[in-house]
Each structure stands twice: as structure tokens, then as C-alpha cells.
Amino acid sequence: MELSKALTLAEEIKEIIKPYCSKLEIAGSVRRKKEFVKDIELVVTTPDVNTLKNKLGLYLLKENKIPFLKAGNKYVNFLYKGYKFDLFIADEDNFGLTF
């Protein structure tokens, strides 16, 4: 997808999950401003990973009917409006490395 579309979608997801995150940054090829973006990556820290995943999952279920493709303690892969997202859940001490 084009960078402008990826930025718009990334900002939409940021608004959805922002209340459940301590830090939240767009990463990967969107951050590097690549002309063509394969997937959208976000890196977050959160005080409660389960609340973050539950709120995101409920929103996606309502919108897409498919909450997550893959989900673990530190990684969530999902589709939003037909586009692939990777959400990396970092700790405060490894946020910079993960980002």
C-alpha cells in the first residue's frame, strides 16, 4: 500500500489503543517513510497487556469479524480494513531496542 494510506491507518489504530498504552510509536517501513508499505508496525508499552489486547480485540471483532491472526504476550498480528498490522508489546527497559 502507499505510504499515505499506511499512515492514515496507523493513526486510526493509534487513536483506538492510545488510552491503554504508556508509549506508542509507529515503526517499520512507515516510520522509515518507504514509498510502498507491506504491513504496519506499532511498538507499545502498556501497564496491562490483557486490557490492551481485550479492547483492541473487541474493536476489531466489531469492525472486521476477525479479531487477531496471531496473539501472544509480546506480539499481536491482526487485520484492519484489510491491511496487516504487527503490534509489538515491549517492556519499558527494551522499548528502544524493540522500536
PDB file of C-alpha atoms in Angstrom:
ATOM      1  CA  MET A   1       0.000   0.000   0.000  1.00  0.00           C
ATOM      2  CA  GLU A   2       1.057   3.579  -0.442  1.00  0.00           C
ATOM      3  CA  LEU A   3       2.701   5.369   2.465  1.00  0.00           C
ATOM      4  CA  SER A   4      -0.123   7.906   2.836  1.00  0.00           C
ATOM      5  CA  LYS A   5      -2.709   5.121   3.239  1.00  0.00           C
ATOM      6  CA  ALA A   6      -0.483   3.312   5.745  1.00  0.00           C
ATOM      7  CA  LEU A   7      -0.029   6.489   7.802  1.00  0.00           C
ATOM      8  CA  THR A   8      -3.786   7.082   7.895  1.00  0.00           C
ATOM      9  CA  LEU A   9      -4.494   3.529   9.055  1.00  0.00           C
ATOM     10  CA  ALA A  10      -1.684   3.609  11.620  1.00  0.00           C
ATOM     11  CA  GLU A  11      -3.067   6.822  13.102  1.00  0.00           C
ATOM     12  CA  GLU A  12      -6.548   5.276  13.303  1.00  0.00           C
ATOM     13  CA  ILE A  13      -5.241   2.309  15.299  1.00  0.00           C
ATOM     14  CA  LYS A  14      -3.140   4.621  17.482  1.00  0.00           C
ATOM     15  CA  GLU A  15      -6.290   6.506  18.470  1.00  0.00           C
ATOM     16  CA  ILE A  16      -8.058   3.253  19.359  1.00  0.00           C
ATOM     17  CA  ILE A  17      -5.307   1.861  21.603  1.00  0.00           C
ATOM     18  CA  LYS A  18      -3.798   5.105  22.951  1.00  0.00           C
ATOM     19  CA  PRO A  19      -5.785   5.014  26.234  1.00  0.00           C
ATOM     20  CA  TYR A  20      -4.274   1.599  27.075  1.00  0.00           C
ATOM     21  CA  CYS A  21      -0.626   2.405  26.286  1.00  0.00           C
ATOM     22  CA  SER A  22       2.168   4.157  28.151  1.00  0.00           C
ATOM     23  CA  LYS A  23       4.252   4.602  24.999  1.00  0.00           C
ATOM     24  CA  LEU A  24       3.084   4.164  21.428  1.00  0.00           C
ATOM     25  CA  GLU A  25       5.088   4.631  18.243  1.00  0.00           C
ATOM     26  CA  ILE A  26       4.682   3.786  14.580  1.00  0.00           C
ATOM     27  CA  ALA A  27       7.636   1.656  13.495  1.00  0.00           C
ATOM     28  CA  GLY A  28       8.970  -0.251  10.495  1.00  0.00           C
ATOM     29  CA  SER A  29       8.644   0.885   6.900  1.00  0.00           C
ATOM     30  CA  VAL A  30       6.039   3.526   7.789  1.00  0.00           C
ATOM     31  CA  ARG A  31       8.446   5.181  10.249  1.00  0.00           C
ATOM     32  CA  ARG A  32      11.193   4.986   7.623  1.00  0.00           C
ATOM     33  CA  LYS A  33       8.786   6.590   5.103  1.00  0.00           C
ATOM     34  CA  LYS A  34       9.147   3.864   2.492  1.00  0.00           C
ATOM     35  CA  GLU A  35       7.152   4.546  -0.658  1.00  0.00           C
ATOM     36  CA  PHE A  36       5.482   1.113  -0.516  1.00  0.00           C
ATOM     37  CA  VAL A  37       4.425  -0.443   2.795  1.00  0.00           C
ATOM     38  CA  LYS A  38       3.806  -4.186   3.158  1.00  0.00           C
ATOM     39  CA  ASP A  39       2.483  -4.098   6.730  1.00  0.00           C
ATOM     40  CA  ILE A  40       2.073  -1.558   9.508  1.00  0.00           C
ATOM     41  CA  GLU A  41       4.090  -1.980  12.688  1.00  0.00           C
ATOM     42  CA  LEU A  42       3.450  -0.374  16.045  1.00  0.00           C
ATOM     43  CA  VAL A  43       5.520  -0.661  19.225  1.00  0.00           C
ATOM     44  CA  VAL A  44       3.874  -0.041  22.583  1.00  0.00           C
ATOM     45  CA  THR A  45       4.363  -0.343  26.299  1.00  0.00           C
ATOM     46  CA  THR A  46       1.325  -0.880  28.458  1.00  0.00           C
ATOM     47  CA  PRO A  47       0.595  -1.236  32.161  1.00  0.00           C
ATOM     48  CA  ASP A  48      -1.910  -4.018  31.389  1.00  0.00           C
ATOM     49  CA  VAL A  49      -1.337  -6.134  28.280  1.00  0.00           C
ATOM     50  CA  ASN A  50      -4.580  -8.057  28.753  1.00  0.00           C
ATOM     51  CA  THR A  51      -6.697  -4.900  28.783  1.00  0.00           C
ATOM     52  CA  LEU A  52      -4.902  -3.618  25.681  1.00  0.00           C
ATOM     53  CA  LYS A  53      -5.500  -6.872  23.801  1.00  0.00           C
ATOM     54  CA  ASN A  54      -9.100  -7.156  25.003  1.00  0.00           C
ATOM     55  CA  LYS A  55     -10.024  -3.603  23.975  1.00  0.00           C
ATOM     56  CA  LEU A  56      -8.300  -3.925  20.596  1.00  0.00           C
ATOM     57  CA  GLY A  57      -9.802  -7.366  20.020  1.00  0.00           C
ATOM     58  CA  LEU A  58     -13.319  -6.177  20.838  1.00  0.00           C
ATOM     59  CA  TYR A  59     -12.953  -3.213  18.477  1.00  0.00           C
ATOM     60  CA  LEU A  60     -11.626  -5.380  15.653  1.00  0.00           C
ATOM     61  CA  LEU A  61     -14.297  -8.009  16.213  1.00  0.00           C
ATOM     62  CA  LYS A  62     -16.963  -5.332  15.863  1.00  0.00           C
ATOM     63  CA  GLU A  63     -15.335  -3.858  12.745  1.00  0.00           C
ATOM     64  CA  ASN A  64     -13.812  -6.875  10.971  1.00  0.00           C
ATOM     65  CA  LYS A  65     -15.270 -10.029  12.494  1.00  0.00           C
ATOM     66  CA  ILE A  66     -11.673 -11.327  12.791  1.00  0.00           C
ATOM     67  CA  PRO A  67     -10.003 -10.069  15.978  1.00  0.00           C
ATOM     68  CA  PHE A  68      -6.460 -11.469  15.710  1.00  0.00           C
ATOM     69  CA  LEU A  69      -4.486 -13.594  13.281  1.00  0.00           C
ATOM     70  CA  LYS A  70      -1.844 -14.312  15.960  1.00  0.00           C
ATOM     71  CA  ALA A  71      -1.592 -13.125  19.537  1.00  0.00           C
ATOM     72  CA  GLY A  72       0.938 -13.702  22.303  1.00  0.00           C
ATOM     73  CA  ASN A  73       2.257 -11.850  25.318  1.00  0.00           C
ATOM     74  CA  LYS A  74       4.584  -9.631  23.278  1.00  0.00           C
ATOM     75  CA  TYR A  75       3.084  -9.672  19.778  1.00  0.00           C
ATOM     76  CA  VAL A  76      -0.306  -9.264  18.128  1.00  0.00           C
ATOM     77  CA  ASN A  77      -0.902  -9.692  14.399  1.00  0.00           C
ATOM     78  CA  PHE A  78      -4.232  -8.510  13.032  1.00  0.00           C
ATOM     79  CA  LEU A  79      -6.072  -7.186  10.011  1.00  0.00           C
ATOM     80  CA  TYR A  80      -7.683  -3.766   9.982  1.00  0.00           C
ATOM     81  CA  LYS A  81      -9.640  -2.645   6.930  1.00  0.00           C
ATOM     82  CA  GLY A  82      -7.968  -5.463   5.021  1.00  0.00           C
ATOM     83  CA  TYR A  83      -4.398  -4.454   5.914  1.00  0.00           C
ATOM     84  CA  LYS A  84      -1.931  -6.360   8.071  1.00  0.00           C
ATOM     85  CA  PHE A  85      -0.731  -4.878  11.366  1.00  0.00           C
ATOM     86  CA  ASP A  86       2.011  -6.067  13.711  1.00  0.00           C
ATOM     87  CA  LEU A  87       1.767  -4.796  17.282  1.00  0.00           C
ATOM     88  CA  PHE A  88       4.917  -5.347  19.335  1.00  0.00           C
ATOM     89  CA  ILE A  89       4.434  -5.088  23.097  1.00  0.00           C
ATOM     90  CA  ALA A  90       7.684  -4.006  24.718  1.00  0.00           C
ATOM     91  CA  ASP A  91       8.757  -3.521  28.314  1.00  0.00           C
ATOM     92  CA  GLU A  92       9.916  -0.094  29.491  1.00  0.00           C
ATOM     93  CA  ASP A  93      13.529  -1.288  29.529  1.00  0.00           C
ATOM     94  CA  ASN A  94      13.525  -2.665  25.948  1.00  0.00           C
ATOM     95  CA  PHE A  95      11.213  -0.217  24.184  1.00  0.00           C
ATOM     96  CA  GLY A  96      14.054   1.473  22.295  1.00  0.00           C
ATOM     97  CA  LEU A  97      15.501  -1.842  21.144  1.00  0.00           C
ATOM     98  CA  THR A  98      12.106  -3.130  20.020  1.00  0.00           C
ATOM     99  CA  PHE A  99      11.317   0.172  18.282  1.00  0.00           C
TER     100      PHE A  99
END
